[in-house]
Amino acid sequence: MDYRRTVDEAPAGSTEATYRVVREALTNAARYAEGATVRVRIEPTDDRDEPVRAGGDHLFVVTVTDDGGTAVEPGLGTGRGLAGLAATVTATGGTFRAGPVGRDRREGWSVRASLPAATVLPLRRWPRWRGTAALDYALVALAIALSLGASLLSADVPAPFGGLLPALVTVVLSGLHAVPLAWRSRAPGRALAAVLSALLLWWACDRAGWTQPAVSDIFLVYGWVELTLVHSVGLRLPWRRGLFAPLALAAVGGLALASGSGITGSRTAAWAVLAGVLALPALAVWSWGRRTARRHERLSAADARRRVLLDGDADAAVSAQRLLFAAGLRDTALRHARAVVAAADEGDLRAVREEARAGLTALRDLLSGLRAGDDADDAPPPTVFGITALAARYDAVVRYVGARRPLPAAVEVFAYRTASALMAVGVTLTVRTLPDGVEVSGPAPTVPGVERRLRALADAAGGTLSTTDSGAVRVWLPEAFPWRSE
């Protein structure tokens, strides 16, 4: 065998698919091309015929070829290996091809799989007008509007800015003071430092007479910007790093207020008093952010504990299934071994051969899973995305509703098993991702015993089985068992 690999790393799904492709191809070569030279290549590619992916070339190719040979024993395989590989590769986002090198299998066979070499993230659109980012940009626009509005409503109307230069400086400073709000969720500490720096620059321009109205008047209307960022610092930064935020706000805000025209006497003393007064609401807002952060941490810890319990339940189910496999293997091996010995005692070599082959086939089926077909070794991965590959075998349709997101492994397996039980030729299944779990629905099964299996799956996952008015079956699978959350 000639082996060469020039790809250093790949996602877990591509690595698993590569292993299965190479294993199946080498197994087929050993069965059907004895004595052939097998070449295995795992290399990156820039083939223009491959699908175009966001972010550039993120593919590598696995090829296994042989130069032909003789079959060891016809009929050893099940005929489902290549179909299963195609489903597995497709489920990871790749493409799969297999076929003879020439006109005949005896001239050689080639297996080729193109797989993602890196996790491809969707193209980020700027700006993202939804979620937290949308709120951040809305706050920026509000801050600029309030700042300019405060200037327009000053006592100097109809010339509130006092000239072209003060107007230009005021507009620029308003933008510098407001734009860092866009970093509120991603880098609140840096955003607060930028806002306070802009406020200091505004104070300096005010002292030089370049701005109108005074920075003290602007801060009275504009101070919520600093308080918003202080809350974000308390929410997102550790308390040792975030404690500086309310103190810095009190110091810079006190300086801005102490520069007002209504201050008489020592401005240093006024700054000290005003800074102390500002420290109280600043510390209160920061403490509010810290309490919110601790509540989020407690919720995350509880969710993590539920996931650990759920994974433990999944491990227990896997262990029980392995014991069932072991019992089936033992009984099957003993039964066929007795039949082989009996046939050998009678001198019936043909019966010996048939019993041995039947025993190997039965053992292979048991090792592949309890159910032939869907649970076999060549079945798609037992995940939510693997349902699509499973449906392709039945000419069925799968509709995905809701935003796709990572789910616990046990929930993925339960969803796949549920869809497998509902699957039939030509049906349409719906997989709906909910905030607290997954819902799988489809036409009511006509095969006896399927509803009992669905109810057992729903009970094992802590979910529910219900029937709609139209007669469809709906199975809800939660992300965590409610009774195990304590």
XYZ file of C-alpha atoms in Angstrom:
486
model
C 0.000 0.000 0.000
C 1.210 3.505 -0.893
C 0.064 6.140 1.622
C 0.603 9.895 1.558
C -0.995 12.650 3.647
C -0.318 16.384 3.325
C -3.250 17.708 5.394
C -2.243 18.548 8.966
C -5.623 19.068 10.634
C -9.332 18.973 9.926
C -12.641 19.274 11.811
C -13.804 16.289 13.844
C -16.581 15.441 11.375
C -14.188 15.415 8.425
C -11.669 13.335 10.372
C -14.298 10.715 11.206
C -15.540 10.665 7.610
C -11.963 10.265 6.343
C -11.411 7.283 8.608
C -14.617 5.612 7.401
C -13.819 6.257 3.725
C -10.328 4.807 3.998
C -11.494 1.859 6.100
C -14.317 0.920 3.735
C -12.140 1.378 0.637
C -9.352 -0.800 2.062
C -11.892 -3.433 3.117
C -13.327 -3.523 -0.402
C -9.855 -3.725 -1.915
C -9.018 -6.690 0.331
C -12.262 -8.415 -0.683
C -12.363 -7.728 -4.400
C -8.804 -6.845 -5.468
C -6.477 -9.336 -3.805
C -2.853 -8.634 -4.654
C -3.549 -5.144 -5.997
C -1.488 -2.074 -5.161
C -3.601 0.363 -3.157
C -2.804 4.085 -3.103
C -4.213 6.323 -0.366
C -3.936 10.096 -0.731
C -5.165 12.789 1.680
C -4.317 16.122 0.110
C -5.627 19.690 -0.151
C -7.204 20.742 -3.410
C -8.007 23.837 -5.428
C -10.084 21.949 -7.961
C -12.455 24.395 -9.657
C -14.956 21.588 -10.137
C -15.458 21.341 -6.394
C -18.263 23.337 -4.730
C -17.412 26.977 -4.017
C -17.410 27.723 -0.300
C -17.610 30.936 1.671
C -14.220 32.117 2.848
C -12.129 30.557 0.078
C -10.708 27.096 -0.439
C -11.604 24.952 2.578
C -11.526 21.469 1.065
C -9.267 18.463 1.092
C -9.602 15.277 -0.956
C -9.351 11.662 0.159
C -8.682 9.220 -2.689
C -8.199 5.466 -2.441
C -7.422 3.650 -5.705
C -6.277 0.170 -6.617
C -5.004 -1.275 -9.906
C -7.369 -4.240 -9.990
C -7.146 -7.803 -8.771
C -9.179 -10.915 -8.073
C -12.053 -11.264 -5.631
C -11.293 -13.449 -2.621
C -14.865 -14.677 -2.284
C -17.884 -13.253 -4.138
C -20.825 -12.057 -2.087
C -18.941 -11.168 1.079
C -20.336 -7.642 1.389
C -23.819 -6.322 2.020
C -23.828 -3.845 -0.869
C -24.598 -0.886 1.429
C -21.066 0.290 2.209
C -20.622 2.878 -0.557
C -24.143 4.248 -0.111
C -23.462 4.734 3.587
C -20.168 6.470 2.840
C -21.911 8.833 0.436
C -24.457 9.699 3.125
C -21.741 10.254 5.740
C -19.637 12.496 3.502
C -22.672 14.488 2.380
C -23.735 15.011 6.003
C -20.353 16.659 6.730
C -20.755 19.029 3.778
C -18.585 17.186 1.247
C -19.010 15.243 -1.983
C -18.396 11.561 -2.747
C -17.669 9.590 -5.914
C -16.759 5.937 -6.432
C -16.425 3.776 -9.501
C -14.132 1.681 -11.690
C -10.980 3.239 -13.058
C -11.633 1.775 -16.500
C -14.510 -0.118 -18.028
C -14.267 -3.037 -15.638
C -13.730 -3.515 -11.908
C -10.756 -5.692 -12.729
C -8.914 -2.655 -14.124
C -9.072 -0.925 -10.772
C -11.410 0.988 -8.491
C -11.303 4.558 -7.222
C -12.990 6.174 -4.213
C -12.859 9.968 -3.905
C -14.289 12.154 -1.118
C -13.987 15.939 -0.875
C -14.355 17.100 2.732
C -14.248 20.453 4.578
C -10.721 21.174 5.791
C -11.858 23.861 8.224
C -15.013 25.015 9.906
C -16.460 27.555 7.511
C -18.222 30.385 9.256
C -20.949 32.284 7.455
C -19.947 35.581 5.931
C -20.419 38.333 8.476
C -22.514 41.190 7.256
C -21.696 44.635 8.573
C -23.524 45.995 10.382
C -25.623 43.230 11.852
C -28.981 44.897 12.427
C -30.368 42.418 14.892
C -29.917 41.228 18.457
C -27.477 42.927 20.814
C -25.587 44.599 17.959
C -28.752 46.352 16.787
C -29.299 47.734 20.313
C -25.700 48.978 20.439
C -26.048 50.898 17.171
C -29.394 52.306 18.292
C -27.708 53.610 21.458
C -25.012 55.276 19.345
C -27.630 57.081 17.271
C -29.554 58.112 20.407
C -26.417 59.451 22.098
C -25.490 61.607 19.094
C -29.027 62.894 18.772
C -29.281 63.832 22.453
C -25.893 65.523 22.425
C -26.694 67.676 19.416
C -30.195 68.270 20.731
C -28.821 69.558 24.022
C -26.620 71.964 22.072
C -29.522 73.207 19.960
C -31.656 73.785 23.044
C -29.047 75.966 24.722
C -29.774 79.537 25.757
C -27.814 80.922 22.778
C -30.533 80.207 20.169
C -30.598 81.115 17.255
C -26.802 80.620 17.319
C -26.485 77.710 19.780
C -23.029 76.568 18.676
C -21.520 80.048 18.759
C -20.012 79.850 15.276
C -18.779 77.415 12.647
C -15.682 76.195 14.542
C -17.525 75.411 17.820
C -20.267 73.684 15.819
C -17.745 71.517 13.968
C -15.867 70.635 17.161
C -19.122 69.812 18.971
C -20.291 67.483 16.199
C -16.922 65.667 16.105
C -16.795 65.309 19.887
C -20.382 64.032 19.941
C -19.408 61.299 17.520
C -16.245 60.376 19.449
C -18.255 60.233 22.654
C -21.074 58.111 21.188
C -19.440 55.657 18.749
C -17.724 53.530 21.477
C -21.204 52.431 22.572
C -21.057 50.033 19.606
C -18.373 48.092 21.550
C -20.560 47.826 24.645
C -21.049 44.064 24.311
C -17.682 43.077 22.845
C -15.173 45.265 24.708
C -16.897 47.329 27.419
C -13.656 48.250 29.187
C -12.099 49.732 26.070
C -15.377 51.416 25.143
C -15.557 53.144 28.542
C -11.920 54.244 28.271
C -12.648 55.742 24.836
C -15.758 57.562 26.093
C -13.950 59.016 29.100
C -11.059 60.071 26.857
C -13.535 61.842 24.574
C -15.059 63.548 27.605
C -11.617 64.737 28.728
C -10.955 66.044 25.223
C -14.315 67.829 25.342
C -13.332 69.383 28.692
C -10.045 70.606 27.203
C -11.806 72.113 24.170
C -14.320 73.763 26.502
C -11.513 75.312 28.528
C -10.032 76.636 25.276
C -13.390 78.145 24.291
C -13.827 75.952 21.209
C -17.181 74.405 22.134
C -20.618 75.651 23.019
C -22.527 74.820 25.267
C -20.260 73.965 28.192
C -19.149 70.392 28.819
C -20.847 70.452 32.234
C -24.235 71.016 30.568
C -23.547 68.279 28.009
C -22.566 65.781 30.723
C -25.840 66.318 32.586
C -27.719 65.135 29.473
C -25.052 62.798 28.158
C -23.939 61.044 31.355
C -26.143 57.994 30.703
C -23.580 56.895 28.101
C -20.931 56.440 30.772
C -23.402 54.758 33.137
C -24.452 52.314 30.392
C -20.853 51.298 29.827
C -20.193 50.998 33.570
C -23.097 48.532 33.751
C -21.624 46.559 30.810
C -18.231 46.454 32.547
C -19.841 45.022 35.675
C -21.742 42.499 33.576
C -18.910 41.256 31.372
C -15.587 41.821 33.181
C -14.250 40.232 36.398
C -14.823 42.448 39.397
C -11.101 43.032 40.034
C -10.698 44.425 36.520
C -14.061 46.164 36.441
C -13.902 48.025 39.747
C -11.942 50.824 38.074
C -14.970 51.726 35.927
C -17.191 53.529 38.505
C -14.164 55.224 40.052
C -12.911 56.499 36.689
C -16.400 57.732 35.800
C -16.673 59.575 39.112
C -13.289 61.260 38.601
C -13.821 62.359 34.990
C -17.497 63.226 35.464
C -16.680 65.310 38.544
C -14.081 67.197 36.513
C -16.631 67.960 33.798
C -19.262 69.189 36.281
C -16.724 71.235 38.276
C -15.882 73.228 35.157
C -19.404 74.685 34.951
C -20.008 78.393 35.188
C -22.170 77.986 38.281
C -19.253 76.806 40.424
C -17.810 79.493 42.708
C -14.832 79.134 44.951
C -12.261 76.362 44.712
C -12.907 74.141 41.700
C -10.609 71.481 43.156
C -12.810 71.171 46.221
C -15.890 71.185 43.987
C -14.333 68.414 41.891
C -13.673 66.292 44.993
C -17.251 66.722 46.256
C -18.852 66.111 42.868
C -16.656 63.047 42.246
C -17.756 61.593 45.578
C -21.410 62.229 44.755
C -21.050 60.630 41.294
C -19.305 57.602 42.780
C -22.523 56.521 44.512
C -24.733 56.042 41.401
C -21.736 54.733 39.440
C -21.048 52.049 42.051
C -24.760 51.218 42.221
C -24.943 50.714 38.426
C -21.743 48.641 38.444
C -23.107 46.488 41.293
C -26.286 45.964 39.297
C -24.189 44.641 36.417
C -22.253 42.355 38.779
C -25.496 40.895 40.214
C -26.772 40.241 36.695
C -23.501 38.538 35.802
C -23.674 36.301 38.877
C -27.252 35.344 38.014
C -26.141 34.390 34.512
C -23.287 32.360 35.966
C -25.675 30.467 38.244
C -27.995 29.727 35.333
C -25.065 28.566 33.207
C -23.798 26.338 36.015
C -27.263 24.805 36.452
C -27.477 24.205 32.701
C -24.034 22.608 32.747
C -25.118 20.296 35.578
C -28.212 19.302 33.602
C -26.066 18.549 30.586
C -23.722 16.414 32.699
C -26.691 14.455 34.024
C -28.051 14.083 30.502
C -24.680 12.860 29.227
C -24.623 10.388 32.118
C -28.012 9.085 31.074
C -26.765 8.755 27.503
C -23.666 6.870 28.691
C -25.864 4.525 30.710
C -28.035 3.901 27.668
C -24.951 3.177 25.566
C -23.631 0.761 28.184
C -26.957 -1.073 28.283
C -26.988 -1.267 24.501
C -23.455 -2.682 24.487
C -24.489 -5.368 26.947
C -27.359 -6.227 24.636
C -24.932 -6.418 21.721
C -22.647 -8.693 23.712
C -25.498 -11.032 24.617
C -26.627 -11.184 20.985
C -23.089 -11.845 19.767
C -22.606 -14.653 22.250
C -25.910 -16.387 21.443
C -25.428 -16.010 17.693
C -21.847 -17.256 17.784
C -22.802 -20.273 19.896
C -25.758 -21.186 17.680
C -23.838 -21.092 14.425
C -20.795 -22.727 15.972
C -22.941 -25.679 17.039
C -24.406 -25.860 13.534
C -20.915 -25.846 11.986
C -19.726 -28.614 14.317
C -22.829 -30.688 13.603
C -22.399 -30.281 9.836
C -18.709 -31.150 10.095
C -19.514 -34.328 12.063
C -21.907 -35.322 9.293
C -19.272 -34.601 6.641
C -21.451 -31.995 4.891
C -18.827 -29.411 3.851
C -21.371 -27.381 1.944
C -23.458 -26.968 5.077
C -20.310 -26.051 7.014
C -19.560 -23.292 4.524
C -23.128 -21.952 4.516
C -23.398 -21.977 8.305
C -20.040 -20.237 8.676
C -21.026 -17.562 6.190
C -24.432 -17.124 7.840
C -22.758 -16.815 11.232
C -20.358 -14.132 9.987
C -23.213 -12.217 8.385
C -25.281 -12.369 11.561
C -22.344 -11.228 13.687
C -21.688 -8.338 11.328
C -25.324 -7.246 11.504
C -25.277 -7.377 15.298
C -22.078 -5.386 15.487
C -23.605 -2.790 13.168
C -26.583 -2.241 15.454
C -29.827 -3.651 16.703
C -31.679 -2.611 13.565
C -30.525 -3.416 10.066
C -30.348 -0.462 7.744
C -30.731 2.703 9.810
C -28.488 1.580 12.642
C -25.981 -0.240 10.476
C -22.336 0.712 10.264
C -22.943 2.468 6.967
C -25.859 4.536 8.319
C -25.642 8.349 8.451
C -24.323 9.890 11.668
C -27.043 9.795 14.370
C -27.442 13.583 14.506
C -30.075 16.107 13.526
C -28.181 16.811 10.312
C -27.897 13.069 9.629
C -31.697 12.923 9.262
C -31.328 14.507 5.812
C -29.052 11.719 4.621
C -31.406 9.138 6.123
C -34.381 10.691 4.310
C -32.537 10.476 0.995
C -32.605 6.673 1.274
C -36.391 6.714 1.504
C -37.028 9.483 -1.049
C -38.475 11.424 1.878
C -38.354 15.153 2.645
C -37.134 16.831 5.838
C -38.117 20.411 6.718
C -35.993 22.213 9.295
C -37.742 24.993 11.217
C -35.978 27.360 13.617
C -32.395 28.479 13.972
C -29.987 25.572 13.998
C -27.643 25.467 16.973
C -25.415 22.958 18.778
C -27.368 20.421 20.830
C -26.302 17.869 23.453
C -25.186 14.590 21.914
C -27.989 12.638 23.566
C -30.647 14.976 22.152
C -29.115 14.617 18.674
C -29.277 10.821 18.970
C -32.861 10.823 20.286
C -33.966 13.128 17.446
C -32.311 10.873 14.877
C -33.890 7.716 16.377
C -37.290 9.391 16.407
C -36.992 10.447 12.768
C -35.770 6.955 11.901
C -38.875 5.437 13.469
C -41.156 7.865 11.604
C -39.309 7.469 8.307
C -41.104 5.840 5.397
C -41.027 6.097 1.620
C -42.137 9.521 0.392
C -43.085 11.031 3.770
C -42.381 14.588 4.878
C -40.904 15.082 8.347
C -40.508 18.356 10.224
C -37.634 18.970 12.627
C -38.277 22.115 14.674
C -35.527 23.586 16.878
C -37.070 25.202 19.960
C -35.408 27.237 22.740
C -35.667 24.282 25.132
C -35.335 21.273 22.829
C -36.235 19.688 19.494
C -39.589 18.651 18.078
C -39.869 15.947 15.406
C -43.214 15.455 13.668
C -44.535 13.466 10.738
C -47.406 11.317 9.486
C -48.758 8.712 11.865
C -46.938 5.391 11.327
C -48.843 2.492 9.815
C -46.426 -0.226 10.884
C -47.453 -1.959 14.139
C -45.180 -1.298 17.084
C -43.747 2.014 15.802
C -45.917 4.136 18.084
C -44.808 2.045 21.056
C -41.182 2.637 20.055
C -41.807 6.393 19.701
C -43.369 6.541 23.146
C -40.400 4.671 24.607
C -38.001 7.148 22.976
C -39.996 10.131 24.249
C -40.119 8.705 27.773
C -36.405 7.935 27.763
C -35.608 11.513 26.678
C -38.008 13.069 29.174
C -40.206 14.381 26.355
C -43.778 13.914 25.195
C -45.630 12.147 22.388
C -48.795 13.728 21.029
C -51.085 13.541 18.019
C -52.309 16.599 16.102
C -55.836 17.167 14.808
C -54.691 16.107 11.330
C -53.454 12.773 12.673
C -49.737 13.592 12.580
C -47.411 12.408 15.344
C -45.362 14.958 17.250
C -42.470 14.074 19.582
C -40.900 16.776 21.766
C -37.389 16.111 23.116
C -36.088 18.514 25.817
C -32.449 19.507 26.139
C -32.380 18.511 29.813
C -34.543 16.275 31.965
C -36.749 18.536 34.147
C -36.752 16.112 37.045
C -32.944 15.847 37.017
C -32.198 19.583 37.200
C -31.921 19.771 40.941
